[in-house]
PDB file of C-alpha atoms in Angstrom:
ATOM      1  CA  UNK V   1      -3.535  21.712   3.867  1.00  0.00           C
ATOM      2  CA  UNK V   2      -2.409  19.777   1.087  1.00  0.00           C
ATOM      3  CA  UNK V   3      -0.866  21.424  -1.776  1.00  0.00           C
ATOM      4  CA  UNK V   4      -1.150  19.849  -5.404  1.00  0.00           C
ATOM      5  CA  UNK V   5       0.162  21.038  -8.843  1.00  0.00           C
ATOM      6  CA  UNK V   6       0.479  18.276 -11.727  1.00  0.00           C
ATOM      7  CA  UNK V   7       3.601  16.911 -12.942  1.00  0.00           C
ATOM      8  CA  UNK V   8       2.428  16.665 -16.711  1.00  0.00           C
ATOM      9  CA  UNK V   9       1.456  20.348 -16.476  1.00  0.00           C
ATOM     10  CA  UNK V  10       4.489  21.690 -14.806  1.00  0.00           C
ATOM     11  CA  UNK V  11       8.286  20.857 -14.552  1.00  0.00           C
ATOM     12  CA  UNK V  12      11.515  22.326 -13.438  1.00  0.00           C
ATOM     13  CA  UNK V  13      12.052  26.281 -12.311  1.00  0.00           C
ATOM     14  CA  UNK V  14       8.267  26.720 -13.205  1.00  0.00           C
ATOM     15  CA  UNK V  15       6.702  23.871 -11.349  1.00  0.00           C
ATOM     16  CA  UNK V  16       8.709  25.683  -8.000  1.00  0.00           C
ATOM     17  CA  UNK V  17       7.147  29.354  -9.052  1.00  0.00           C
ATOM     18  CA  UNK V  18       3.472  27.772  -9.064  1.00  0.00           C
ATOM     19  CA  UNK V  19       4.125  26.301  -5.564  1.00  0.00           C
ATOM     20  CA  UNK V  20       5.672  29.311  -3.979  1.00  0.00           C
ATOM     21  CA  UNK V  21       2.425  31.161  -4.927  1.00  0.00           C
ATOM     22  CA  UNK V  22       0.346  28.592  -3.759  1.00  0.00           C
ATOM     23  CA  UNK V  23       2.357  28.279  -0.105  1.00  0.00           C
ATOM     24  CA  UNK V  24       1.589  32.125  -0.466  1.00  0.00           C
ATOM     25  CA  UNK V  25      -1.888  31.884  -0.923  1.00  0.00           C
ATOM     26  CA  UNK V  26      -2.407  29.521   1.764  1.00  0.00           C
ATOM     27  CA  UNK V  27       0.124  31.605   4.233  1.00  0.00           C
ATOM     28  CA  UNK V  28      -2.246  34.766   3.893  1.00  0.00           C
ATOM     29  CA  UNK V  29      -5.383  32.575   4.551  1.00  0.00           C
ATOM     30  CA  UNK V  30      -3.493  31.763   7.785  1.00  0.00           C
ATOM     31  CA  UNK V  31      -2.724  34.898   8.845  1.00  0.00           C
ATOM     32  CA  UNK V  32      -6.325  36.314   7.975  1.00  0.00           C
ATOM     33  CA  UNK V  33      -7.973  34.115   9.689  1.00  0.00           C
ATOM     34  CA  UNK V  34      -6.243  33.473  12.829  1.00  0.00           C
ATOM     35  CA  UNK V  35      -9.127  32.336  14.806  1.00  0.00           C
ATOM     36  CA  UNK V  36      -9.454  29.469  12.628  1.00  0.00           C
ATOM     37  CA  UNK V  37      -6.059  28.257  11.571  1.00  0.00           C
ATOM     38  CA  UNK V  38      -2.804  27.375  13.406  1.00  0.00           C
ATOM     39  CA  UNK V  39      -0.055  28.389  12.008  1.00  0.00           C
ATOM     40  CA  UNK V  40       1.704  25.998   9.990  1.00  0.00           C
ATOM     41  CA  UNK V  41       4.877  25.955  11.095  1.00  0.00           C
ATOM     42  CA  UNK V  42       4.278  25.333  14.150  1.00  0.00           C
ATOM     43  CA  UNK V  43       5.677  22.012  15.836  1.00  0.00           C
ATOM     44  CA  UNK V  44       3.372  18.958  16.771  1.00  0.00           C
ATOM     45  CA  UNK V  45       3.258  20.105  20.527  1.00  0.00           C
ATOM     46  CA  UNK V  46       2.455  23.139  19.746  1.00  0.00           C
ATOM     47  CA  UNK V  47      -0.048  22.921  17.597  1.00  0.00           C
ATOM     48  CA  UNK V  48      -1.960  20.571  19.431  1.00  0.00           C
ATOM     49  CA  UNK V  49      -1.573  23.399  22.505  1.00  0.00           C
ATOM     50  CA  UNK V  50      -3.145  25.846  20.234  1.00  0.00           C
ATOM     51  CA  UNK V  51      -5.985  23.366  19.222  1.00  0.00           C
ATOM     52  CA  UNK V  52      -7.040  22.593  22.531  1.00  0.00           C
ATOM     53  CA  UNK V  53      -6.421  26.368  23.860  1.00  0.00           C
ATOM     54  CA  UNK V  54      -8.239  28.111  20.973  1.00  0.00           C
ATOM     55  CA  UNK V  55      -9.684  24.745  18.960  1.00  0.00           C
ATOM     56  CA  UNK V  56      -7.370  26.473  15.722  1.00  0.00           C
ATOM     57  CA  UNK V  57      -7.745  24.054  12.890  1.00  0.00           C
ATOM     58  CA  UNK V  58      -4.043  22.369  13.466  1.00  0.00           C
ATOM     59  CA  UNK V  59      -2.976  23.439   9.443  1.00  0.00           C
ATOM     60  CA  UNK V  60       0.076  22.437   8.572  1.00  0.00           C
ATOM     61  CA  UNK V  61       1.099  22.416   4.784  1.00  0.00           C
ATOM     62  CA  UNK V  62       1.491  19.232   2.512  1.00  0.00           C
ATOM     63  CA  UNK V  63       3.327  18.945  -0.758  1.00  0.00           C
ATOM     64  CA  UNK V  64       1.909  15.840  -3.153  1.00  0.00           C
ATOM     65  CA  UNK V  65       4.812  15.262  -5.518  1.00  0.00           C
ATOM     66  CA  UNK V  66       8.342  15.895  -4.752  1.00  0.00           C
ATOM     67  CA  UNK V  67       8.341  17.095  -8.714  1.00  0.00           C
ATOM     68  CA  UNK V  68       7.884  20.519  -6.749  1.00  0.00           C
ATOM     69  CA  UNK V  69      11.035  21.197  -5.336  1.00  0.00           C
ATOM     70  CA  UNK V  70      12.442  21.022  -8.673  1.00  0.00           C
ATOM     71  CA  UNK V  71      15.275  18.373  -7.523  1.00  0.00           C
ATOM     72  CA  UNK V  72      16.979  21.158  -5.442  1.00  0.00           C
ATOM     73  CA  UNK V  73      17.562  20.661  -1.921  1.00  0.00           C
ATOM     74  CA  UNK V  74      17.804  24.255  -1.259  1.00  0.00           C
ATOM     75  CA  UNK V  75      13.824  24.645  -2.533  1.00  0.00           C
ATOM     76  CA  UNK V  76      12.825  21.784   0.109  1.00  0.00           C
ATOM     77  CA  UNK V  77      14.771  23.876   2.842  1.00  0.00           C
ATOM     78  CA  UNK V  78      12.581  27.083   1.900  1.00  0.00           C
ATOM     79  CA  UNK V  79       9.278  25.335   1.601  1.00  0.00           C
ATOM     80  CA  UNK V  80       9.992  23.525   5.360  1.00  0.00           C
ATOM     81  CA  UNK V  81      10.327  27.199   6.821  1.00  0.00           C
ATOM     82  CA  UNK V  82       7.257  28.472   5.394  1.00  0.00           C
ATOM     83  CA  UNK V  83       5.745  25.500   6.981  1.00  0.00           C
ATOM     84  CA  UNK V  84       6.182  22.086   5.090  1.00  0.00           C
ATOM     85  CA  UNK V  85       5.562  19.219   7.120  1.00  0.00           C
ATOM     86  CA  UNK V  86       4.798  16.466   5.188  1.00  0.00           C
ATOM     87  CA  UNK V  87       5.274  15.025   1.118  1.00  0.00           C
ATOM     88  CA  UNK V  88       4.224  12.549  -0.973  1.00  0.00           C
ATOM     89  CA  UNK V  89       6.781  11.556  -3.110  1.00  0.00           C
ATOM     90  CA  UNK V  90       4.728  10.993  -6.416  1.00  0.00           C
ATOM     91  CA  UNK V  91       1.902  12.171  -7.586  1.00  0.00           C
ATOM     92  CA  UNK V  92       0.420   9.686 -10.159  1.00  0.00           C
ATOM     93  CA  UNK V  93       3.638   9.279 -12.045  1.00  0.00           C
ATOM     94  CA  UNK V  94       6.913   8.660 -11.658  1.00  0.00           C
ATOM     95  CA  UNK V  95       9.322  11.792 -11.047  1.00  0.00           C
ATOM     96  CA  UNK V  96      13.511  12.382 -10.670  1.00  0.00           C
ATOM     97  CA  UNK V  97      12.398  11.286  -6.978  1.00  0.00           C
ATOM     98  CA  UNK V  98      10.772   7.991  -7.131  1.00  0.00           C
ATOM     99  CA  UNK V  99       8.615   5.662  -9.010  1.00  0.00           C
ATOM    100  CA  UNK V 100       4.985   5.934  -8.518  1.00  0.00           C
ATOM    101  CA  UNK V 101       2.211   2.858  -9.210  1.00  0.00           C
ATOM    102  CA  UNK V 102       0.645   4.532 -12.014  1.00  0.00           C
ATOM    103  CA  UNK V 103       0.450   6.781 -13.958  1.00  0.00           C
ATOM    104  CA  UNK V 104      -2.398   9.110 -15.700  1.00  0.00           C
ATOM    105  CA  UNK V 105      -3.011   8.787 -19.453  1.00  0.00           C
ATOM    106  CA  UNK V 106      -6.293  11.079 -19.078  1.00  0.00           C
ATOM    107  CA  UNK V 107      -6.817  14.579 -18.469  1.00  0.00           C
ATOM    108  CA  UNK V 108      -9.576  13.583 -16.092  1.00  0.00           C
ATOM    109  CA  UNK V 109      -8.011  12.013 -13.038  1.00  0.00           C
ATOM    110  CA  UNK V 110     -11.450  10.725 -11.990  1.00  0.00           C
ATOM    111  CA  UNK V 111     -11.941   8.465 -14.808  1.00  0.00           C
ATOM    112  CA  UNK V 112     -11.627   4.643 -13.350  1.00  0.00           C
ATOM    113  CA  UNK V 113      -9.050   4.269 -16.585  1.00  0.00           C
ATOM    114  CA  UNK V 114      -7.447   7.739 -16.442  1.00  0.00           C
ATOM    115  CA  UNK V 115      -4.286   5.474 -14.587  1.00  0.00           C
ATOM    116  CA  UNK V 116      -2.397   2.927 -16.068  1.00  0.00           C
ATOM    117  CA  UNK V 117       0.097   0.863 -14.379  1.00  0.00           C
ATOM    118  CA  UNK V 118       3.609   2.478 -14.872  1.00  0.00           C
ATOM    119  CA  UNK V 119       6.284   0.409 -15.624  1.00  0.00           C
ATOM    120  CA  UNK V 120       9.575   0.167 -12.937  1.00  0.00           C
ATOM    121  CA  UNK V 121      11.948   3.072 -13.598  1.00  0.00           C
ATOM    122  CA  UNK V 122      14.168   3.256 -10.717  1.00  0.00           C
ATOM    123  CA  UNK V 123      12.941   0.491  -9.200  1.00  0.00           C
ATOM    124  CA  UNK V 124      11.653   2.482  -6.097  1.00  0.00           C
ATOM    125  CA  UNK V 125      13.892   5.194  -5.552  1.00  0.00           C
ATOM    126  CA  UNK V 126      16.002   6.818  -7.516  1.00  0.00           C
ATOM    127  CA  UNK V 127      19.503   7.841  -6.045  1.00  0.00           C
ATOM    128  CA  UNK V 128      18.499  11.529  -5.482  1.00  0.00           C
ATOM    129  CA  UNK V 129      15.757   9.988  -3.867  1.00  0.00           C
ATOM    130  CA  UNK V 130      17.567   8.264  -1.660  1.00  0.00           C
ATOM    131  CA  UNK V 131      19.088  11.369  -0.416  1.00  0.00           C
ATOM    132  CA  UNK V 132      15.942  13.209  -0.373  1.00  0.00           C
ATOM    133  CA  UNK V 133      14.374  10.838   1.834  1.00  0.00           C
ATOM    134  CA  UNK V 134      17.668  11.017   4.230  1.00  0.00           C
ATOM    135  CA  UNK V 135      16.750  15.145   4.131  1.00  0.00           C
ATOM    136  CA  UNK V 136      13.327  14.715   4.762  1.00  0.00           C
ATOM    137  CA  UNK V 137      14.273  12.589   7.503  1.00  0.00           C
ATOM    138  CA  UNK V 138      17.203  15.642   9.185  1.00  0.00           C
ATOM    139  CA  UNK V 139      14.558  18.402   8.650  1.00  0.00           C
ATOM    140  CA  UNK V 140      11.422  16.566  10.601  1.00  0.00           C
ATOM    141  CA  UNK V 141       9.314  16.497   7.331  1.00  0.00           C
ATOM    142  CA  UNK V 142       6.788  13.809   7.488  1.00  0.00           C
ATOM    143  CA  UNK V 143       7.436  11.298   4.276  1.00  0.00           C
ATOM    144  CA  UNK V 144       3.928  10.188   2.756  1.00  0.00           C
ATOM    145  CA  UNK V 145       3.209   7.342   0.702  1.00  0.00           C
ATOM    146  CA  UNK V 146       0.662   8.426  -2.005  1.00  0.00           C
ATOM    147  CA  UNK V 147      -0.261   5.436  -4.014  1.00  0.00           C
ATOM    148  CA  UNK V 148       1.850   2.239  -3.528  1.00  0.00           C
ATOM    149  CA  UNK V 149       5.705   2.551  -4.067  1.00  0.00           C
ATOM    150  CA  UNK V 150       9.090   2.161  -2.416  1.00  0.00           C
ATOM    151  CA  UNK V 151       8.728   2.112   1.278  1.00  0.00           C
ATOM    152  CA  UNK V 152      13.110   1.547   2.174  1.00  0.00           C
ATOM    153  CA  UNK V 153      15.211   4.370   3.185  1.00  0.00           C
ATOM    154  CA  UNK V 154      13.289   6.357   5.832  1.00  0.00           C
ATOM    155  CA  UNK V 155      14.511   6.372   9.607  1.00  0.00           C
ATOM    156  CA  UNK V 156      11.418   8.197  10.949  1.00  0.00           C
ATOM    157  CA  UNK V 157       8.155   6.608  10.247  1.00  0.00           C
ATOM    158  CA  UNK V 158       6.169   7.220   6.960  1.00  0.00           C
ATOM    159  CA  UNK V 159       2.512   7.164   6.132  1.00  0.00           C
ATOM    160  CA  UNK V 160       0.593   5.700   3.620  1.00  0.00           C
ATOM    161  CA  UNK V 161      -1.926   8.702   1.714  1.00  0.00           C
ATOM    162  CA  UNK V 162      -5.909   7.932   1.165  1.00  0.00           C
ATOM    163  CA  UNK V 163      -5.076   4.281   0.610  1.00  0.00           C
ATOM    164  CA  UNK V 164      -7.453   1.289   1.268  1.00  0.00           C
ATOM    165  CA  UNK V 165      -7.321  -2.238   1.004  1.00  0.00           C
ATOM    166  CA  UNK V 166      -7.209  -4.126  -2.018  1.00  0.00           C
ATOM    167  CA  UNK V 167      -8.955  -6.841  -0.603  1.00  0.00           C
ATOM    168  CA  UNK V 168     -12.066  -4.647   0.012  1.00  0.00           C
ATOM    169  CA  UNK V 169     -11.810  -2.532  -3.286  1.00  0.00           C
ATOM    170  CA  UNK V 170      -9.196  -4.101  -5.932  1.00  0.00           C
ATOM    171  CA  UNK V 171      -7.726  -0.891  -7.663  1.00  0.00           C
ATOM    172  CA  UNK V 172      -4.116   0.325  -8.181  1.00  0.00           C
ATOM    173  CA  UNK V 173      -4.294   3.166  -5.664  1.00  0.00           C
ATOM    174  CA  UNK V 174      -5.090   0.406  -2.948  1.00  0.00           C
ATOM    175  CA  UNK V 175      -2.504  -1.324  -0.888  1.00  0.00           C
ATOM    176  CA  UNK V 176      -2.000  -5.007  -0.233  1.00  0.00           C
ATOM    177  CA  UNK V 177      -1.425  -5.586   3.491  1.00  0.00           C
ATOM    178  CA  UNK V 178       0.962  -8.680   4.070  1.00  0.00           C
ATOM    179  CA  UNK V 179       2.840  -6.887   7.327  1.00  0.00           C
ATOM    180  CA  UNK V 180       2.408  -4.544   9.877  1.00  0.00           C
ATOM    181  CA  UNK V 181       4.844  -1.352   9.196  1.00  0.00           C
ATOM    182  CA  UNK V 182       5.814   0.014  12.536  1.00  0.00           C
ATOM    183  CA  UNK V 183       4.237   3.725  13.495  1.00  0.00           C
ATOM    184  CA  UNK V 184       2.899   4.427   9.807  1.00  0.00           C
ATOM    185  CA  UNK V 185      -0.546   5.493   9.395  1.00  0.00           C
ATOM    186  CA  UNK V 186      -3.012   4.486   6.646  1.00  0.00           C
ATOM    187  CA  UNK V 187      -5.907   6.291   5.438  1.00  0.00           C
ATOM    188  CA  UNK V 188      -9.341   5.254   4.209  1.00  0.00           C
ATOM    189  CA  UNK V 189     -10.796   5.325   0.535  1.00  0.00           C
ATOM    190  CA  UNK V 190     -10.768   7.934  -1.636  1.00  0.00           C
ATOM    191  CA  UNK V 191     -13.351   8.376  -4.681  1.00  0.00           C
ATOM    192  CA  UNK V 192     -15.142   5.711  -4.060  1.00  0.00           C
ATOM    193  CA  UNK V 193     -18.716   7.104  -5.967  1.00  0.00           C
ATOM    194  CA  UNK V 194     -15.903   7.198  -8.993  1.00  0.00           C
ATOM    195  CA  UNK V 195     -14.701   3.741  -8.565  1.00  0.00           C
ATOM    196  CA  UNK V 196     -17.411   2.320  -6.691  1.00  0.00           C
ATOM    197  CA  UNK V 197     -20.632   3.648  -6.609  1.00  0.00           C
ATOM    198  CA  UNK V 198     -22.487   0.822  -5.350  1.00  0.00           C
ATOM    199  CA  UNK V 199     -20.563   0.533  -2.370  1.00  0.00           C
ATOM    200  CA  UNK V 200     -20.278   4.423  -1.361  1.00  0.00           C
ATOM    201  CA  UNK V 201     -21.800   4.785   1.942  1.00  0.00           C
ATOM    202  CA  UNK V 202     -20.064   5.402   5.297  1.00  0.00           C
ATOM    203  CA  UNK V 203     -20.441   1.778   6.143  1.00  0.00           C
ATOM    204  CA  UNK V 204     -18.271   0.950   3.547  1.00  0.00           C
ATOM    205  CA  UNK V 205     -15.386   3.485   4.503  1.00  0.00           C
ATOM    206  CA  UNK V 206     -15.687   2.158   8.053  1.00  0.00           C
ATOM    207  CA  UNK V 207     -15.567  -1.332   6.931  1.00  0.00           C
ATOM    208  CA  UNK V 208     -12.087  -0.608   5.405  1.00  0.00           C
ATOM    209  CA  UNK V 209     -11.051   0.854   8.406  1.00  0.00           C
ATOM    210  CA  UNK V 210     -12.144  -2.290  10.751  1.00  0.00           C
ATOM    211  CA  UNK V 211     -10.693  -4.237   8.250  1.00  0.00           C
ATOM    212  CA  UNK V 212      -6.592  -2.777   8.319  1.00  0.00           C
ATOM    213  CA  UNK V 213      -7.331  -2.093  11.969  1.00  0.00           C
ATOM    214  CA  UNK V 214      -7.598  -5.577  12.403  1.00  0.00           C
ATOM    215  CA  UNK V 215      -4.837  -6.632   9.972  1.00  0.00           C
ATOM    216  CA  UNK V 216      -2.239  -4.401  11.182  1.00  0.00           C
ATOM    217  CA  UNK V 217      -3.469  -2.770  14.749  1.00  0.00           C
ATOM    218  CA  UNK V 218      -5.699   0.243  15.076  1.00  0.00           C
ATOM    219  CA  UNK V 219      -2.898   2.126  16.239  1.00  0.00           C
ATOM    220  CA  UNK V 220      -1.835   2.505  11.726  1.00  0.00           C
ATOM    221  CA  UNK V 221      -4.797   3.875  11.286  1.00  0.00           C
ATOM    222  CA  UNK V 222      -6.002   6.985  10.776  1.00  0.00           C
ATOM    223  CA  UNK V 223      -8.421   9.502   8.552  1.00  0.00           C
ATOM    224  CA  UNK V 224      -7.909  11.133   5.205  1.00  0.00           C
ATOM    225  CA  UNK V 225     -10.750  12.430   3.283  1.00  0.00           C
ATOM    226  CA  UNK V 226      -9.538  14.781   0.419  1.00  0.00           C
ATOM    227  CA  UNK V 227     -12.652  16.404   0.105  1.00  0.00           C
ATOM    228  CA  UNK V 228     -11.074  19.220  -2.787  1.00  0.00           C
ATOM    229  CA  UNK V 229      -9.974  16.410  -5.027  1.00  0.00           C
ATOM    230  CA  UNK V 230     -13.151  14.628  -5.754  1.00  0.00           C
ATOM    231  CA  UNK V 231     -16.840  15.593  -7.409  1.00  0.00           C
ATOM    232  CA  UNK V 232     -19.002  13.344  -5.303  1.00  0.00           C
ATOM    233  CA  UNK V 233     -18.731  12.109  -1.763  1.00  0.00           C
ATOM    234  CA  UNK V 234     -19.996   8.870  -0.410  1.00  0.00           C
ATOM    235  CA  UNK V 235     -23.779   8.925   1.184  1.00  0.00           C
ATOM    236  CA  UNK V 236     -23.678   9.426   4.764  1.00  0.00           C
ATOM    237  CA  UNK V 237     -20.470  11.709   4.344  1.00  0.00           C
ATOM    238  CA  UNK V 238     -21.171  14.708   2.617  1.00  0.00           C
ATOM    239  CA  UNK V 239     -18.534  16.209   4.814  1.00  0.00           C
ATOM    240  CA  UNK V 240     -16.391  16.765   7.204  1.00  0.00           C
ATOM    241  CA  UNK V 241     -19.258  17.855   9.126  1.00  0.00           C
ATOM    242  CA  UNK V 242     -20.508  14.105   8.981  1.00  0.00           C
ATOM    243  CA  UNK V 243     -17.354  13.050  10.541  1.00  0.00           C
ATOM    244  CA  UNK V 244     -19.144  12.228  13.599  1.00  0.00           C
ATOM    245  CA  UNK V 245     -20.954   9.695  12.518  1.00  0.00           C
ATOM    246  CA  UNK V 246     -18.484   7.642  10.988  1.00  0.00           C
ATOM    247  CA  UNK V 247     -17.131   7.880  14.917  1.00  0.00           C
ATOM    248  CA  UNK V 248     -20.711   6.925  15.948  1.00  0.00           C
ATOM    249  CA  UNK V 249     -20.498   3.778  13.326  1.00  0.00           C
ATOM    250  CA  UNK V 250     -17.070   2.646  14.876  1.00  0.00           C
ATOM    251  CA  UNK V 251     -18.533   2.540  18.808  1.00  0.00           C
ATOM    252  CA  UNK V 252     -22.004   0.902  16.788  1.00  0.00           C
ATOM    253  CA  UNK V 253     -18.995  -1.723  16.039  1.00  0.00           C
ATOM    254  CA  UNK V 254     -17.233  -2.004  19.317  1.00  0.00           C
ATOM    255  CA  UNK V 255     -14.266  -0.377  18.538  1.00  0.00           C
ATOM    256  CA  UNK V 256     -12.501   0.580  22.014  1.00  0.00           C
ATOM    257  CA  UNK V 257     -12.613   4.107  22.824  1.00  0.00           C
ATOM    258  CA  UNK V 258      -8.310   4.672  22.806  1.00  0.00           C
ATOM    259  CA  UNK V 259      -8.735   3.058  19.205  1.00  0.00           C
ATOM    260  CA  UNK V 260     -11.618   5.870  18.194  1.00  0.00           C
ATOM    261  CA  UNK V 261      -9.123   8.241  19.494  1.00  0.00           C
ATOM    262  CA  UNK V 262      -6.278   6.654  17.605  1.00  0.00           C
ATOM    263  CA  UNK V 263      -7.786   6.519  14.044  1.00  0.00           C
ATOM    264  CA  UNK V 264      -9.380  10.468  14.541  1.00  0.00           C
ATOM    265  CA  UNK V 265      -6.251  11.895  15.497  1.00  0.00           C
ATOM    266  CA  UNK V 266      -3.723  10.177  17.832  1.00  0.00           C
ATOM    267  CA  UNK V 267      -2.309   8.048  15.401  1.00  0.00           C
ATOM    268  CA  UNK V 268      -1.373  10.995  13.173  1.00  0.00           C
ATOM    269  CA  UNK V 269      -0.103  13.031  15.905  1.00  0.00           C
ATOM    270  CA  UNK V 270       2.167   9.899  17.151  1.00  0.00           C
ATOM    271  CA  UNK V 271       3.703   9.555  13.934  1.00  0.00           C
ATOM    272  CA  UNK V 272       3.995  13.799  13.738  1.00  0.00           C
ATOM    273  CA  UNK V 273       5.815  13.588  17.352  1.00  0.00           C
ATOM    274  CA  UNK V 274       8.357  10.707  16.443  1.00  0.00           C
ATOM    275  CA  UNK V 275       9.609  12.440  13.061  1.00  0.00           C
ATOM    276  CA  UNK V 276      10.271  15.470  14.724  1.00  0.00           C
ATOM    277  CA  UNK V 277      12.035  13.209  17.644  1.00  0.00           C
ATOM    278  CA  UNK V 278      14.626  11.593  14.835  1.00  0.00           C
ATOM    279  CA  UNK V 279      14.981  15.063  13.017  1.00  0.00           C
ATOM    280  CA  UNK V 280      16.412  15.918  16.613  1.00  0.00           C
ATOM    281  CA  UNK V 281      18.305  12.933  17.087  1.00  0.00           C
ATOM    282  CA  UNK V 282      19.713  13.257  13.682  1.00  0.00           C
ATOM    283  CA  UNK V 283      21.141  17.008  14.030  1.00  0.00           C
ATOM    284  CA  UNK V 284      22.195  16.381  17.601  1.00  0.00           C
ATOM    285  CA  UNK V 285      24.440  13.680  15.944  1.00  0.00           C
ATOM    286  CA  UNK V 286      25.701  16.266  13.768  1.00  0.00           C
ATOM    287  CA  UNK V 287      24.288  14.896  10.498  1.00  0.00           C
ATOM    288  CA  UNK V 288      25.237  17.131   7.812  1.00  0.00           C
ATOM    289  CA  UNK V 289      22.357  18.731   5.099  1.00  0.00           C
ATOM    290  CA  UNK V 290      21.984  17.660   1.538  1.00  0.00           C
ATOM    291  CA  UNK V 291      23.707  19.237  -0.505  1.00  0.00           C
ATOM    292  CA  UNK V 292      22.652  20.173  -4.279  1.00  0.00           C
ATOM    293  CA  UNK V 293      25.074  19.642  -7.394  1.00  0.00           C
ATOM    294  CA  UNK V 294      25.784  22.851  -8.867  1.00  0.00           C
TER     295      UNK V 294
END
């Protein structure tokens, strides 16, 4: 469940308000429907137990744009125990956190020119960032990658969010493989009737796939849809319900069957497991919390 609020629209004490009532809103949805949803602070383990004891939707809660903890340490603690598990660190601009790849000069996000390339700030992170990253690391939260940025300063292994290749579709929200980044997890493409209308069919979304499977391993890759952020969906997936056949188009193109399970789920679940494994490693050792400035 990822949770959204804009950065040009919000900022400071007010930005934290509007995400406290969203983590409430999605909290009671949990609760009221607990034949659906896990809840979402549960641990990896466990709410893969759940999952295949009651197939609960495993829902835990995502923050896109560390602008919402209103650069306060003590915010990021309360949003982890009402079930924060993962960030991105931008959200199509640059914040107190980090720089982002663009930025949006348009109130509709959707427009192929509603982003512009931003220009370096800090250079990647900023020096709160750098200890917000370390935090993130202590507390188990999984570190996301939303458009392409700074990568340094993580121990536990990061994602990359609803990124494709720039070879396949050459826009700013894509990434340019050159390496293979150990036990991080990419995602397929994202708008693509906005961007690329032609080529918006699930053959397309699994050709990006093949392709940074076979770049980097299958074992980086994995599925991200965002469904509630976009107005029209590719042909052939609607929705999630069409899911399956994107699986059926990956055995059509001899993809092994531990890879299938890899890019549907495993992958994310491996890199879930081994941030909660340093977050444990890291407060065995004693490593002290961030602390705020006040």
């Amino acid at each position: 469940m990822l949770l959204s609020l804009s950065y040009r629209l919000t900022s400071g004490r007010l930005v934290v308000v509007e995400t406290l009532s969203q983590l409430d809103v999605i909290r009671r949805l949990q609760g009221a429907y607990p034949e659906v949803f896990s809840p979402g602070t549960l641990d990896s383990s466990s709410a893969l137990y759940e999952f295949r004891r009651k197939s609960n939707l495993l829902s835990p809660i995502g923050l896109e744009g560390l602008h919402m903890i209103g650069r306060t340490a003590s915010t990021l603690w309360l949003y982890h125990k009402l079930g924060v598990k993962y960030v991105t660190l931008t959200w199509n601009c640059r914040n107190a956190i980090a720089d982002a790849a663009q930025v949006t000069v348009l109130d509709d996000s959707l427009d192929p020119e509603a982003a512009q390339p931003a220009k370096p700030y800090w250079v990647g992170l900023s020096p709160l960032g750098v200890k917000t990253i370390r935090e993130l690391n202590r507390l188990g939260i999984r570190r996301m990658v939303p458009k392409p940025g700074a990568w340094s300063g993580s121990i536990s292994p990061i994602r990359t969010l609803r990124l494709c290749s720039t070879y396949l579709a050459a826009i700013r929200r894509n990434i340019f493989l050159v390496q293979k980044r150990p036990s991080s997890s990419l995602t397929p493409p994202r708008n693509l009737p906005t961007f690329f209308p032609a080529n918006s069919i699930l053959e397309f979304v699994a050709e990006h796939i093949l392709y940074i499977g076979k770049k980097i391993g299958f074992e980086q890759v994995g599925i991200g849809s965002d469904y509630c952020g976009i107005s029209d969906t590719p042909k052939g997936l609607e929705d999630v319900a069409k899911f399956p056949d994107l699986v059926r188009e990956y055995c059509r193109r001899s993809l092994r069957d531990d890879e299938i399970e890899g890019i549907i789920g495993g992958n994310v679940l491996r890199v879930w497991r081994r941030v909660e494994e340093v977050s444990a490693e890291m407060q065995a050792r004693g490593e002290l919390p961030m602390e705020d400035e006040i």
